[in-house]
Tab-separated table of C-alpha atoms in Angstrom:
chain	number	residue	atom	x	y	z
G	64	MET	CA	11.350	-1.521	-16.018
G	65	LYS	CA	8.396	-3.713	-16.760
G	66	ILE	CA	6.661	-5.152	-13.688
G	67	HIS	CA	6.124	-8.885	-13.845
G	68	PHE	CA	3.890	-9.151	-10.758
G	69	ALA	CA	3.175	-7.658	-7.336
G	70	TYR	CA	1.359	-9.075	-4.346
G	71	TYR	CA	0.750	-8.417	-0.673
G	72	ASN	CA	2.896	-10.711	1.503
G	73	GLN	CA	0.883	-11.326	4.672
G	74	TYR	CA	3.795	-13.013	6.437
G	75	LYS	CA	6.052	-9.962	6.101
G	76	ASN	CA	3.284	-7.293	6.011
G	77	GLY	CA	4.566	-5.787	2.812
G	78	ILE	CA	4.410	-5.676	-0.951
G	79	ASP	CA	6.637	-7.954	-3.033
G	80	ILE	CA	7.228	-6.614	-6.544
G	81	ALA	CA	9.049	-8.601	-9.242
G	82	PHE	CA	10.285	-6.930	-12.411
G	83	ALA	CA	10.797	-8.564	-15.789
G	84	ASP	CA	14.604	-8.305	-15.424
G	85	ASN	CA	14.445	-10.466	-12.239
G	86	THR	CA	14.842	-7.495	-9.899
G	87	LEU	CA	12.881	-7.908	-6.670
G	88	LEU	CA	11.606	-5.087	-4.469
G	89	PHE	CA	10.049	-5.358	-1.011
G	90	LEU	CA	8.053	-2.474	0.426
G	91	SER	CA	7.308	-2.728	4.152
G	92	CYS	CA	3.774	-1.560	4.942
G	93	ALA	CA	4.772	-0.908	8.566
G	94	GLU	CA	7.513	1.486	7.451
G	95	ALA	CA	5.334	3.147	4.815
G	96	GLU	CA	2.556	3.758	7.359
G	97	LYS	CA	4.548	4.579	10.499
G	98	ASN	CA	3.974	8.354	10.378
G	99	LEU	CA	0.452	8.349	8.975
G	100	HIS	CA	-2.445	9.899	10.866
G	101	THR	CA	-5.449	7.722	10.114
G	102	THR	CA	-8.965	7.089	11.298
G	103	PRO	CA	-10.285	3.541	11.643
G	104	ASN	CA	-11.977	4.005	8.256
G	105	SER	CA	-8.896	5.259	6.416
G	106	GLN	CA	-6.728	2.542	8.012
G	107	ARG	CA	-9.207	-0.074	6.810
G	108	LEU	CA	-9.077	1.374	3.301
G	109	ILE	CA	-5.262	1.472	3.312
G	110	ASP	CA	-5.137	-2.171	4.431
G	111	ASN	CA	-7.585	-3.151	1.690
G	112	LEU	CA	-5.578	-1.211	-0.891
G	113	ALA	CA	-2.386	-3.089	0.002
G	114	ILE	CA	-4.151	-6.435	-0.400
G	115	ASP	CA	-6.391	-5.694	-3.385
G	116	ASN	CA	-4.204	-3.315	-5.394
G	117	PRO	CA	-0.578	-3.670	-4.257
G	118	LEU	CA	0.836	-1.701	-7.201
G	119	MET	CA	-1.261	1.349	-6.403
G	120	TYR	CA	-0.330	1.061	-2.723
G	121	ALA	CA	3.365	0.870	-3.629
G	122	ALA	CA	3.099	3.839	-5.989
G	123	LEU	CA	1.364	5.962	-3.342
G	124	ALA	CA	3.849	4.938	-0.653
G	125	LEU	CA	6.928	5.569	-2.810
G	126	ASP	CA	5.563	8.972	-3.882
G	127	CYS	CA	4.765	9.861	-0.230
G	128	GLU	CA	1.090	10.217	-1.133
G	129	LEU	CA	-0.483	7.699	1.281
G	130	GLN	CA	-1.468	10.438	3.752
G	131	ALA	CA	-3.154	12.518	1.068
G	132	TRP	CA	-4.955	9.435	-0.242
G	133	ALA	CA	-6.139	8.465	3.254
G	134	ASP	CA	-7.342	12.015	3.905
G	135	ALA	CA	-9.250	12.052	0.612
G	136	MET	CA	-10.877	8.718	1.426
G	137	ASP	CA	-12.043	10.066	4.797
G	138	GLU	CA	-13.521	13.151	3.153
G	139	ASP	CA	-15.535	10.971	0.744
G	140	TRP	CA	-16.878	8.738	3.514
G	141	SER	CA	-19.819	9.729	5.633
G	142	PRO	CA	-21.215	7.475	8.374
């Protein structure tokens, strides 16, 4: 399916994705992040990812890769 658009919905705290065939998908950020172990830095980066790049956030969440991504971001960051 071709994606028409995706954006972060601040009122529902999730990602709205619309496909070219008029299919709509909502991904709840609260549900996607409920079992994550994050630091303040990795949580900040996850929040920014959802807002700035909602398709990448959705892909990571649906592939169960958010934890690995957050861990990698923490390894790259040094105070």
